[in-house]
Short mmCIF file of C-alpha atoms in Angstrom, two decimals:
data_model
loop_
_atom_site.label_atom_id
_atom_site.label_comp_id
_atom_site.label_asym_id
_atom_site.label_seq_id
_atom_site.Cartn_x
_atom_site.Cartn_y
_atom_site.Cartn_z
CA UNK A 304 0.00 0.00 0.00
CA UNK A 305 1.94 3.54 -1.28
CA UNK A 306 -0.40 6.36 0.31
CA UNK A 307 0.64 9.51 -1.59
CA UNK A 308 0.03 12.44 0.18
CA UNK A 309 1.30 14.76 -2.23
CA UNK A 310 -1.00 12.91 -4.62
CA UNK A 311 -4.07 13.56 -2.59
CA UNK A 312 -3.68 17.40 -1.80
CA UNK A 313 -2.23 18.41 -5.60
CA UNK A 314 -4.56 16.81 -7.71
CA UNK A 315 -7.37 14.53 -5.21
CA UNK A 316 -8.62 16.94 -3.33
CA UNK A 317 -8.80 20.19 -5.77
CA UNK A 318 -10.86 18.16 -8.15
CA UNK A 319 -13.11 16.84 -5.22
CA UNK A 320 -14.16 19.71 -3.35
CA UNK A 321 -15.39 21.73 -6.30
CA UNK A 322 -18.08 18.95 -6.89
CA UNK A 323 -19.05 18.38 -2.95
CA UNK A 324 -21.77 21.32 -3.81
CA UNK A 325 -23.13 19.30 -6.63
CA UNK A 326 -23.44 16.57 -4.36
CA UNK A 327 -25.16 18.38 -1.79
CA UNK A 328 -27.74 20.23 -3.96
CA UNK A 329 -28.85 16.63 -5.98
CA UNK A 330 -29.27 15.65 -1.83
CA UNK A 331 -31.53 18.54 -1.46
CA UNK A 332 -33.35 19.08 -4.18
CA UNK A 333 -34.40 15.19 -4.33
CA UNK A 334 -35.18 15.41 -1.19
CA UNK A 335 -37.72 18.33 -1.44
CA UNK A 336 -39.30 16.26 -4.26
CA UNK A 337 -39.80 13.59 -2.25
CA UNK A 338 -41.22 15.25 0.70
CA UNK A 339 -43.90 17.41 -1.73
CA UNK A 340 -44.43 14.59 -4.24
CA UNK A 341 -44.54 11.59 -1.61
CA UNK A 342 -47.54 14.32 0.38
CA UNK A 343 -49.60 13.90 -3.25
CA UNK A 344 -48.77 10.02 -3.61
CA UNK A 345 -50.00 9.42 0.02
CA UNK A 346 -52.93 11.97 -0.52
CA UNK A 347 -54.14 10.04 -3.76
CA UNK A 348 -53.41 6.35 -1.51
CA UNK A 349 -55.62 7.34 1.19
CA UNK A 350 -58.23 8.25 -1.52
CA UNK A 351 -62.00 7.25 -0.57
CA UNK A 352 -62.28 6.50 -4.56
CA UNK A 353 -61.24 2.82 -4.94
CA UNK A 354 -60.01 3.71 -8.87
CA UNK A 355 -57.83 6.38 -7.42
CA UNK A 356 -56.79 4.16 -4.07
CA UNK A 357 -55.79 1.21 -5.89
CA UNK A 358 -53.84 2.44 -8.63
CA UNK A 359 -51.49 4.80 -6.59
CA UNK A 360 -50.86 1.89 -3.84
CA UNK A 361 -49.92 -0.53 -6.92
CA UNK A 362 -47.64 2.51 -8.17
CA UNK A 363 -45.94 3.20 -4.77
CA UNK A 364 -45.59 -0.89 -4.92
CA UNK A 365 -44.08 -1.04 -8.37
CA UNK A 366 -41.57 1.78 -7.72
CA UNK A 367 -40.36 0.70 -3.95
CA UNK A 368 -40.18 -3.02 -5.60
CA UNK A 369 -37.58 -2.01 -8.30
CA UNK A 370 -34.26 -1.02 -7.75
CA UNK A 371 -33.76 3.12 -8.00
CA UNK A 372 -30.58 2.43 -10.57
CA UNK A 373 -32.98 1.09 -13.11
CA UNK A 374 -35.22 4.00 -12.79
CA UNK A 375 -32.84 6.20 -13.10
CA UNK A 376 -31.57 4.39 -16.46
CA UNK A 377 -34.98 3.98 -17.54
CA UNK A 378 -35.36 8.14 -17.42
CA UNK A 379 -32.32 8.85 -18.66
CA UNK A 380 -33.44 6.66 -21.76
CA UNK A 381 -36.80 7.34 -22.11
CA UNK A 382 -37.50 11.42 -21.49
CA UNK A 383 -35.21 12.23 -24.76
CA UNK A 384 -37.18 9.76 -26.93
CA UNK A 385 -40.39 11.23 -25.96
CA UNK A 386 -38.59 14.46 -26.60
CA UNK A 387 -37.51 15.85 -23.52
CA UNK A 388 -34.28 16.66 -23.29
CA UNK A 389 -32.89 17.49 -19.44
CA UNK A 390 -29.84 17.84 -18.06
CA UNK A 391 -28.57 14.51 -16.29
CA UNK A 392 -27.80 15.98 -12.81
CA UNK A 393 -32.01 17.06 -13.53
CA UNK A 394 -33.11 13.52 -14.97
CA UNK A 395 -31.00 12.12 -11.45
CA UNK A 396 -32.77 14.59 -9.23
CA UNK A 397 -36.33 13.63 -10.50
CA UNK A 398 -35.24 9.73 -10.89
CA UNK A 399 -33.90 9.91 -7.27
CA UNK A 400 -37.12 12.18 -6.06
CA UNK A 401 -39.62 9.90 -7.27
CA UNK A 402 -38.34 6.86 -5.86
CA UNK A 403 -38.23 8.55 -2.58
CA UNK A 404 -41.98 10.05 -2.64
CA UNK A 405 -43.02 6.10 -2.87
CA UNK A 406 -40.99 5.33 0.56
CA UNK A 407 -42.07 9.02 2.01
CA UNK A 408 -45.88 7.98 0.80
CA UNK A 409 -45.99 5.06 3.36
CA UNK A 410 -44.18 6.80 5.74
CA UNK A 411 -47.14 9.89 5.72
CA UNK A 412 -49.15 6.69 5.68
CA UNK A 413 -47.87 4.58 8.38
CA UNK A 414 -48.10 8.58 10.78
CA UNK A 415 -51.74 9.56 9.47
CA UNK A 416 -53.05 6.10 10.43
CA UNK A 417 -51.47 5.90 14.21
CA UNK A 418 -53.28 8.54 15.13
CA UNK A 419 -56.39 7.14 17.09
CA UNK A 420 -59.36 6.52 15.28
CA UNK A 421 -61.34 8.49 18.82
CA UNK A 422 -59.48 11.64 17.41
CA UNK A 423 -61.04 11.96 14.17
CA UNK A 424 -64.41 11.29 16.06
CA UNK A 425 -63.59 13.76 18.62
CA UNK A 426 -63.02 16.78 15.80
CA UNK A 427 -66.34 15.39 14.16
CA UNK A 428 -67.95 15.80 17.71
CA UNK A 429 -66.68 19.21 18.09
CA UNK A 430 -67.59 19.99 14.64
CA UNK A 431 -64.40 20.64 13.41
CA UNK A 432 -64.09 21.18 9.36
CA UNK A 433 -61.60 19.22 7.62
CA UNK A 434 -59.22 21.89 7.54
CA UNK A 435 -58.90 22.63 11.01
CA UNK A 436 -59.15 18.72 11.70
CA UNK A 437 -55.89 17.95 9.62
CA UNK A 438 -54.24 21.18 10.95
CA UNK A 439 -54.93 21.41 14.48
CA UNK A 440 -55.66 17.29 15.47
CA UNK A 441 -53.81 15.10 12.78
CA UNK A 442 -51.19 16.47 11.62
CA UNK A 443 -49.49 17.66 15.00
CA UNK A 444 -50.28 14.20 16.07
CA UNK A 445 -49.13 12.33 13.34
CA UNK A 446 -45.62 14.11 12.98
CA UNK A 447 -43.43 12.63 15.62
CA UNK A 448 -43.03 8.96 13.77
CA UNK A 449 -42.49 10.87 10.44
CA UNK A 450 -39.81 13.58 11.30
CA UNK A 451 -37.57 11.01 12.34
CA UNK A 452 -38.14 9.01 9.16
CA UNK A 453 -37.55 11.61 6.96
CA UNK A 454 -34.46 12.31 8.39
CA UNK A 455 -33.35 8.77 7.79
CA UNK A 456 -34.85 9.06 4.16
CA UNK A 457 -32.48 12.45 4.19
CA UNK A 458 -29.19 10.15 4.79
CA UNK A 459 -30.25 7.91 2.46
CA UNK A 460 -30.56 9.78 -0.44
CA UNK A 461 -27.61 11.26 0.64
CA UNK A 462 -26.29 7.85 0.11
CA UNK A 463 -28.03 7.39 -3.14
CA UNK A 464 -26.09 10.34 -5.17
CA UNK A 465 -23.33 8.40 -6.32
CA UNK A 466 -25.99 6.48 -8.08
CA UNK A 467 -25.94 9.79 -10.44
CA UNK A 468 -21.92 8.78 -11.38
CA UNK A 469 -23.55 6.00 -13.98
CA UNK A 470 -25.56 8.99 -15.49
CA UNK A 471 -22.09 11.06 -15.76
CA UNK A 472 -23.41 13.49 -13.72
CA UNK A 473 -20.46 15.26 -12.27
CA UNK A 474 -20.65 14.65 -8.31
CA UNK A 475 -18.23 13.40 -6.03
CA UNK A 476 -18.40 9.68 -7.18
CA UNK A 477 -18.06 10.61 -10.56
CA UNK A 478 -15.21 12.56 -10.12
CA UNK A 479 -13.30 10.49 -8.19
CA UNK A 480 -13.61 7.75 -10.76
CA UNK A 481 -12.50 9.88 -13.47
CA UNK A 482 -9.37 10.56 -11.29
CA UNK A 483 -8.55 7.22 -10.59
CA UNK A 484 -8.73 6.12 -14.80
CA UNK A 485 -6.87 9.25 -15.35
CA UNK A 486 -3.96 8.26 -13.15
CA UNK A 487 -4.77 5.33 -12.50
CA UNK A 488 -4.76 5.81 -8.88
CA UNK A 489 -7.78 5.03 -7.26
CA UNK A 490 -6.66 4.33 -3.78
CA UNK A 491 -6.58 8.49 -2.50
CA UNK A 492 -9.62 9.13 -4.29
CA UNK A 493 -12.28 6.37 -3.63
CA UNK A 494 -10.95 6.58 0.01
CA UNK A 495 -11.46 10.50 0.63
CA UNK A 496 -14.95 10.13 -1.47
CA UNK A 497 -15.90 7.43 1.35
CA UNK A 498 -14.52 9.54 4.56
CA UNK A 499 -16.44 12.49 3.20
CA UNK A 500 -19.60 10.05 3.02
CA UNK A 501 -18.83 8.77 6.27
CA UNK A 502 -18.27 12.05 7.95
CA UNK A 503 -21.58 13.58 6.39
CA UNK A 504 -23.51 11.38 7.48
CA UNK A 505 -22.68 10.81 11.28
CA UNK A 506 -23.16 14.66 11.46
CA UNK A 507 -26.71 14.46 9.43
CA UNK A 508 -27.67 11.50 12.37
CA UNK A 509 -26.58 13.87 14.83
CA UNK A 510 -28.33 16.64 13.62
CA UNK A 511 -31.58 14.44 12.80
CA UNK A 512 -31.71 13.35 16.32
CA UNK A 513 -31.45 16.75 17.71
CA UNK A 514 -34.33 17.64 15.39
CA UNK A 515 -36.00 14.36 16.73
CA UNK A 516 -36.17 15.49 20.01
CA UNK A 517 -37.05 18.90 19.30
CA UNK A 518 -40.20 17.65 17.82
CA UNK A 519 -41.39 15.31 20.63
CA UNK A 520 -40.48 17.17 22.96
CA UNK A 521 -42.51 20.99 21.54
CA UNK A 522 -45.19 18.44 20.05
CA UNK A 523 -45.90 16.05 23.42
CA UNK A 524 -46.32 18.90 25.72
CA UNK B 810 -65.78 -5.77 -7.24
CA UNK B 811 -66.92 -5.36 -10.75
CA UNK B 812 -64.59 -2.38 -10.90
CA UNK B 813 -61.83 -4.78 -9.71
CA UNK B 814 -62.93 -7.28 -12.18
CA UNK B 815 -62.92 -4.58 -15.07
CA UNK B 816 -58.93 -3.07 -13.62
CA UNK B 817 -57.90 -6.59 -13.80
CA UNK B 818 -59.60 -7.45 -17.25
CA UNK B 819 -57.88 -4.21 -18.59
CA UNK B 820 -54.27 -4.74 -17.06
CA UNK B 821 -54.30 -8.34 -18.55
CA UNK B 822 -55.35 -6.89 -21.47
CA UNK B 823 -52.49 -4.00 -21.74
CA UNK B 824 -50.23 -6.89 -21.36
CA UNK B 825 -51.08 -8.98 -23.21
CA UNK B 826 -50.66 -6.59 -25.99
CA UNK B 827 -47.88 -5.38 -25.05
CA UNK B 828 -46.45 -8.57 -24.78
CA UNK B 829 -48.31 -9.52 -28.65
CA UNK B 830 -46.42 -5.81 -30.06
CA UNK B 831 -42.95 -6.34 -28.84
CA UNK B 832 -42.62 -10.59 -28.89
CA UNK B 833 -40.75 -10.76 -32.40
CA UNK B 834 -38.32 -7.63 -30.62
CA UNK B 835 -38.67 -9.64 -27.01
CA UNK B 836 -37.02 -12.58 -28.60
CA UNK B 837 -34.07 -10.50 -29.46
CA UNK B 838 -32.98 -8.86 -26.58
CA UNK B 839 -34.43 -10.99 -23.53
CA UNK B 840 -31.83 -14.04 -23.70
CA UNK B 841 -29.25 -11.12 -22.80
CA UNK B 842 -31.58 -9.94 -20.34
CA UNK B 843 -31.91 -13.67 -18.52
CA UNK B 844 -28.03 -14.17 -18.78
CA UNK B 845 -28.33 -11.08 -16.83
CA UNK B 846 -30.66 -12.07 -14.22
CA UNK B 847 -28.73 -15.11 -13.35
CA UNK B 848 -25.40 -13.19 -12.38
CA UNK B 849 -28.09 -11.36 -10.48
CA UNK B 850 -29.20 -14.22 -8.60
CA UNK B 851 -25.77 -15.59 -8.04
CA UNK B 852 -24.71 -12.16 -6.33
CA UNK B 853 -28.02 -11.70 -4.23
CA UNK B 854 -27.93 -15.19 -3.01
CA UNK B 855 -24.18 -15.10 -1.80
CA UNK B 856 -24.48 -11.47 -0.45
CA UNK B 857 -27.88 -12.78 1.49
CA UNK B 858 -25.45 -15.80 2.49
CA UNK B 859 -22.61 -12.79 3.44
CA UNK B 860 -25.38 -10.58 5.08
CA UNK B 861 -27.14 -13.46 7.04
CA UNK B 862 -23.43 -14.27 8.50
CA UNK B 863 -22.11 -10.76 9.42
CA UNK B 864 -25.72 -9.30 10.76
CA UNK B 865 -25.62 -12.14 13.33
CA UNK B 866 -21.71 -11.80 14.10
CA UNK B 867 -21.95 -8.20 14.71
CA UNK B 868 -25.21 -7.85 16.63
CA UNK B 869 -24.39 -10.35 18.85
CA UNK B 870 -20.79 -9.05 19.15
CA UNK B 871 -21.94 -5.18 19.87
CA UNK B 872 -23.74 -6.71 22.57
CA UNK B 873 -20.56 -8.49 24.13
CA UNK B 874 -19.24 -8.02 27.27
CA UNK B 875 -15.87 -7.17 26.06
CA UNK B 876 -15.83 -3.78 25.22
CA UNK B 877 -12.76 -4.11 22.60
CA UNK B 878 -15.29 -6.62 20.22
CA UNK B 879 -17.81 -4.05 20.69
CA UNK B 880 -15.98 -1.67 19.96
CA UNK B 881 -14.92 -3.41 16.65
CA UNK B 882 -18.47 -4.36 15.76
CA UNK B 883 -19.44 -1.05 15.88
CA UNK B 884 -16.48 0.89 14.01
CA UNK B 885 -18.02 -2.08 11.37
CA UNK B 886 -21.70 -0.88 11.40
CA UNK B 887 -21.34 2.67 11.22
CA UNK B 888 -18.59 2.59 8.27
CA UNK B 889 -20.47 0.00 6.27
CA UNK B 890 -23.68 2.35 7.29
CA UNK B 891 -22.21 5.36 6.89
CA UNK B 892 -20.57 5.69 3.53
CA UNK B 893 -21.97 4.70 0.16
CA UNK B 894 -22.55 1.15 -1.14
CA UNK B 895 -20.84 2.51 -4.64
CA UNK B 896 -18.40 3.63 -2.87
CA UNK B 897 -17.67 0.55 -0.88
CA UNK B 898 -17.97 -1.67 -3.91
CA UNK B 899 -14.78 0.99 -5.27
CA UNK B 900 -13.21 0.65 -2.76
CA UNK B 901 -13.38 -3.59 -2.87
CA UNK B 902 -12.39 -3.63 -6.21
CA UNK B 903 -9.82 -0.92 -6.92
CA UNK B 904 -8.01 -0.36 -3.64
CA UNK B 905 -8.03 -3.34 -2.14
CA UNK B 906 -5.38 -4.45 -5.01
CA UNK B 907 -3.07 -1.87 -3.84
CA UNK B 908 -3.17 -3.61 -0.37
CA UNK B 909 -2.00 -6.79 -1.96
CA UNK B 910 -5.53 -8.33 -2.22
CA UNK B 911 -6.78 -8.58 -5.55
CA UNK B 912 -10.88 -9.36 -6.06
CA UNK B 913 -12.53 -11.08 -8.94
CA UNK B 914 -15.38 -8.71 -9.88
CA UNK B 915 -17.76 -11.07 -8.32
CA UNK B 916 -16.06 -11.64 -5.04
CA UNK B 917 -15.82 -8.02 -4.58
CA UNK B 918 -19.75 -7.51 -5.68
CA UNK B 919 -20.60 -9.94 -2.98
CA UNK B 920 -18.03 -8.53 -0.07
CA UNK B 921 -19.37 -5.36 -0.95
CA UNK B 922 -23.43 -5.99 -0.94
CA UNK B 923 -22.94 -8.24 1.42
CA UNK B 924 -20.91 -6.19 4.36
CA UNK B 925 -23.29 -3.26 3.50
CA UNK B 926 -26.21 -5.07 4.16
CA UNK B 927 -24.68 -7.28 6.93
CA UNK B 928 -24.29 -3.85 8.80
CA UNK B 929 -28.08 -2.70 8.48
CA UNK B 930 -28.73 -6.17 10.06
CA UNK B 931 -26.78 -6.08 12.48
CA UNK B 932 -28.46 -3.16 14.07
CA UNK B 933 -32.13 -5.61 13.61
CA UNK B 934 -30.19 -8.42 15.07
CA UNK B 935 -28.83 -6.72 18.22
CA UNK B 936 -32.77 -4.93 18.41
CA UNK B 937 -34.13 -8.29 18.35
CA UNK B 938 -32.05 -9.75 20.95
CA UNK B 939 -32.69 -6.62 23.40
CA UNK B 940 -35.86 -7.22 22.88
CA UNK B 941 -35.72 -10.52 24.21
CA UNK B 942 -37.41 -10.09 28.06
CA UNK B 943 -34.28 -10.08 30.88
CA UNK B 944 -35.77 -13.27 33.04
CA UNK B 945 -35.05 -15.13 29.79
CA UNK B 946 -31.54 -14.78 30.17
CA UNK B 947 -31.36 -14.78 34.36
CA UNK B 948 -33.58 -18.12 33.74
CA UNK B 949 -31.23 -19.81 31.49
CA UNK B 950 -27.97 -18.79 33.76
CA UNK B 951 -29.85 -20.13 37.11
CA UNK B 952 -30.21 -23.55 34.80
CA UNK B 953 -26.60 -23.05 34.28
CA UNK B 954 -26.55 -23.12 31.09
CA UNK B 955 -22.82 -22.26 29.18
CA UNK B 956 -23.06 -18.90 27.76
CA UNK B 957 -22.90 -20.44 24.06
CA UNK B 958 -25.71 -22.47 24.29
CA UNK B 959 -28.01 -19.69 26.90
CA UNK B 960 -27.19 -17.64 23.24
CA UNK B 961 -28.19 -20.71 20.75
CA UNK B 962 -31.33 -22.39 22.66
CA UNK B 963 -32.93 -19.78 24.35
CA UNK B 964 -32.10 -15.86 23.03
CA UNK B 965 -31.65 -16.39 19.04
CA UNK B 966 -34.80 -18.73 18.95
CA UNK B 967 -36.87 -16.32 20.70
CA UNK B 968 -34.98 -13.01 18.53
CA UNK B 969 -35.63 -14.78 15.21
CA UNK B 970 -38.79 -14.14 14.88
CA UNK B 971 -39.00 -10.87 16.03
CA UNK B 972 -35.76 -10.66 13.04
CA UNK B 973 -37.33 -12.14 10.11
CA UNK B 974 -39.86 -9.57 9.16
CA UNK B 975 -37.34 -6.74 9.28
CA UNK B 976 -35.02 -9.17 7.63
CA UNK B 977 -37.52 -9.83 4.67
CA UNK B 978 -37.63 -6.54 3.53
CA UNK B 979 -33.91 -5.90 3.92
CA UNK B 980 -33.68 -8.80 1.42
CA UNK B 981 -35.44 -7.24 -0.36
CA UNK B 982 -33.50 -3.86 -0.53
CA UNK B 983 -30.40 -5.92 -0.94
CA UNK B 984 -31.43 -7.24 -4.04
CA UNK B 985 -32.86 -4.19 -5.47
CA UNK B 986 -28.83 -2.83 -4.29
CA UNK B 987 -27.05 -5.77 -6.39
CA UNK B 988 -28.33 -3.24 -9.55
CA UNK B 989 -25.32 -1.39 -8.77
CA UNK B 990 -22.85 -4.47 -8.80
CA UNK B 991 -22.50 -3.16 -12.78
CA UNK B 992 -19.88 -0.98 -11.52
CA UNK B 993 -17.62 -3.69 -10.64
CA UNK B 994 -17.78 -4.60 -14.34
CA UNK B 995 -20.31 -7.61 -13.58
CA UNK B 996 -23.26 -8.09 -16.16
CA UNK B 997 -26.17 -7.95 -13.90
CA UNK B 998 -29.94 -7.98 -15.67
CA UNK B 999 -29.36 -3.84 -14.72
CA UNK B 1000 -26.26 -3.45 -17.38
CA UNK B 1001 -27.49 -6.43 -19.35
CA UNK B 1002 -30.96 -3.99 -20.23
CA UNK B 1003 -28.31 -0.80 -20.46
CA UNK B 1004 -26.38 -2.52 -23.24
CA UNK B 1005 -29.29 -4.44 -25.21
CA UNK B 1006 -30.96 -0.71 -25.02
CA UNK B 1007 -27.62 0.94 -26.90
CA UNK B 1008 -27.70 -2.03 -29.29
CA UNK B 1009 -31.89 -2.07 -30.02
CA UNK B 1010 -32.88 1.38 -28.42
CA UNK B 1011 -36.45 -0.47 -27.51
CA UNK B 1012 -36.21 1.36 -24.30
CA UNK B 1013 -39.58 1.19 -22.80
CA UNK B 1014 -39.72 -2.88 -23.83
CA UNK B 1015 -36.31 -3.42 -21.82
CA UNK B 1016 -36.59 -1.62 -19.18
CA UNK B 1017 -40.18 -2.79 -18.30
CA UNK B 1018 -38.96 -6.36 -18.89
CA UNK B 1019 -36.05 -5.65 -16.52
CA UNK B 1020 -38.14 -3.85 -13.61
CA UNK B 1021 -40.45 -6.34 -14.35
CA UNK B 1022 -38.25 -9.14 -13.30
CA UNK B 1023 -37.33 -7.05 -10.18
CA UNK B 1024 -40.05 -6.80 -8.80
CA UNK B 1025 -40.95 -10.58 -9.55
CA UNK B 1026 -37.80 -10.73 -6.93
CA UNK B 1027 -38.88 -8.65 -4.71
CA UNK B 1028 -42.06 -10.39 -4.26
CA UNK B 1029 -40.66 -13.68 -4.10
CA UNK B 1030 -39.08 -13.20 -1.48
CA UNK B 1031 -41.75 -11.21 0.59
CA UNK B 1032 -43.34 -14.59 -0.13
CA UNK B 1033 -40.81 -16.77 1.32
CA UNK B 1034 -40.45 -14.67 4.05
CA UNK B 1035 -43.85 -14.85 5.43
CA UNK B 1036 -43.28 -18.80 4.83
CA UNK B 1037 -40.44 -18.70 7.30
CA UNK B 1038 -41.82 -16.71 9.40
CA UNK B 1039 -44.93 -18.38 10.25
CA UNK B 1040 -42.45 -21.20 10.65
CA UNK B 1041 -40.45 -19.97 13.14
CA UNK B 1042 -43.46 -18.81 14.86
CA UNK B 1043 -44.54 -22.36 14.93
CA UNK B 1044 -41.57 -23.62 16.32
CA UNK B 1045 -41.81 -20.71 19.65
CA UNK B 1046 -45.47 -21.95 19.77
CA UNK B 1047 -44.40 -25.62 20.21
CA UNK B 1048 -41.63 -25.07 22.68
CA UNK B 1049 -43.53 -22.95 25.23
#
């Protein structure tokens, strides 16, 4: 094993850091299209219409059954022949978003339908319109199993951008493989593209436990 | 019902004629495709083989009473947790070389899906065996049981089934994650679909064939899972 440093802070990490932003706004922006888009899915699964109910809850199935690479390769593919033409980095974001919105579907699901059935009844009793039912009763309710969740779903998309490197979108994965068939030196770059993953994430579980207990704690009063 | 009767009639009808429009193209590019899925199933069932044996190692181990295996067991979840299963697979199969360890593409598609996975189960292994109530454990040591066997007979039986759900759909992600083994240079049904698309460009054909057979996976094994588990729930049943 040769370790070069000289290597890793001449060429490694000036090519890296550059792309870290690229890596960090695919992590956000997917994950903004999950949370908004996964809200509709869950909306449309909860659905009191059978032919809307059944078909979204077969299409949150189909896209949490399949493996994310393959939808990503399947938009990549398909949007130009039905003529639209993104960016990849775009085409990764919305790939990545959408298979998120199925898992953040269920997880709405799974913290709408924990809340006691007496609740509902309650804001019926106290004549309570649907608005202020979701507002006021459910959704406060309903929050602490999801924040945490989400915040999991947050480091795992996270973990899912490198995914974007078989698209050629230009994030950290990416670049680190095109140093390492460059040079043909993969050992300094693979390795700092895993510490940074490592190190991002123990901080994003730090931070989403924080925010865990922030929520219980202002919600269970 | 009639409305389900009417959504199924209509869905059997779609594919059947989808399967009618594309079978003359079908018979072109699915033998890649199935060549594809086999190196598929080879990886996924050594990495389940790899998972299975590192989730039990290191959630019993983080539960030892030695605090230097714990210590090791956990430095192993939260790396394999922490950074990227691309990454890791990478790392497998182009630095490992430079450490004097070279990998055939499939060992290092199995070390790598496998550890990764191994360390997610872990963490539903060593839940499953807290979970397992105290007086278990105080009973078994006032029978004098050895420690080995207080941990085969009486805490894994009781943890497995509380494991196996959890464990099922972790499968399930696992083999949905062997997609990426393509990386490594393996032909997986994922690259297979990727190269018979450049050579045919029948994308929507391929790539519904290919997430197709995915999810044919994926429920397979949520099937064989709830097999096992009502067995193992038999077998507490029995014993108590």
């Amino acid at each position: 094993m040769n370790w070069d440093w000289q290597f890793t802070f001449e060429v490694v990490l000036p090519r890296l850091l550059p792309v870290v932003p690229v890596t960090i706004q695919a992590t956000v922006l997917s994950f903004l299209l999950a949370v908004v888009l996964g809200l509709f899915l869950m909306l449309l699964r909860i659905s009191r219409f059978k032919l809307i109910a059944v078909p979204a809850g077969e299409l949150i199935e189909l896209i949490r059954g399949t493996p994310l690479l393959v939808q990503l390769f399947f938009l990549f593919f398909l949007l130009p022949e039905v003529g639209i033409t993104l960016p990849p980095l775009t085409t990764g974001i919305l790939g990545i978003g959408i298979y998120n919105a199925a898992l953040c579907a269920e997880v709405y699901r799974a913290g709408i339908q924990a809340v006691p059935a007496g609740q509902w009844e309650a804001a019926k009793a106290l004549n309570l319109g649907a608005y202020r039912t979701w507002r006021d009763i459910i959704i406060p309710q309903s929050l602490p199993p999801i924040v945490p969740a989400l915040g999991n779903y947050l480091i795992g998309i996270f973990k899912e951008t490198p995914l974007l490197s078989f698209l050629a979108v230009g994030e950290l994965m990416h670049a680190s493989k095109l140093i390492g068939s460059e040079y043909y030196r993969f050992t300094e770059a693979v390795t700092l593209a895993g510490l940074f993953f490592l190190v991002m994430s123990l901080v994003a579980a730090v931070l989403v436990r924080m925010v865990e207990t922030r929520v219980s704690r202002s919600i269970l009063r | 019902m009639n409305t389900r009767v009417a959504a199924i009639a209509v869905l059997v009808a779609f594919l059947a004629g989808m399967v009618f429009a594309t079978f003359s193209e079908l018979r072109v590019f699915l033998p890649a495709l199935l060549r594809g899925a086999l190196i598929t199933i080879e990886v996924a069932a050594l990495s389940f083989l790899l998972m299975t044996a590192s989730a039990f190692t290191a959630g019993v181990a983080r539960l030892s009473p030695w605090w230097s295996v714990r210590w090791i067991a956990t430095a192993y979840v939260e790396v394999f947790r922490g950074t990227s299963l691309l990454v890791q697979l990478f790392w497998f199969f182009f630095v490992l070389p430079e450490f004097g360890l070279t990998l055939s593409p499939m060992a290092a598609g199995v070390l790598g899906v496998g550890f990764n996975f191994g360390a997610y189960g872990a963490e539903i292994v060593r839940g499953a065996i807290t979970a397992v109530p105290r007086g278990q454990w105080e009973a078994a040591a006032a029978l004098n049981l050895p420690v080995f066997r207080r941990m085969t007979r009486i805490v894994l039986p009781q943890a497995l089934v509380v494991v196996i759900p959890p464990f099922g759909n972790l499968t399930i992600e696992m083999v949905k994650a062997t997609s990426v083994v393509s990386a490594v240079t393996l032909v997986d049904i994922t690259y297979a679909s990727v190269q018979q698309n450049q050579l045919h460009y029948r994308t929507v054909e391929i790539f519904v064939v290919t997430l197709f057979l995915y999810y044919c996976f994926s429920q397979l094994i949520r099937f064989s899972m709830g097999l096992l588990e009502e067995r193992s729930k038999r077998h507490l049943a029995a014993t108590r």
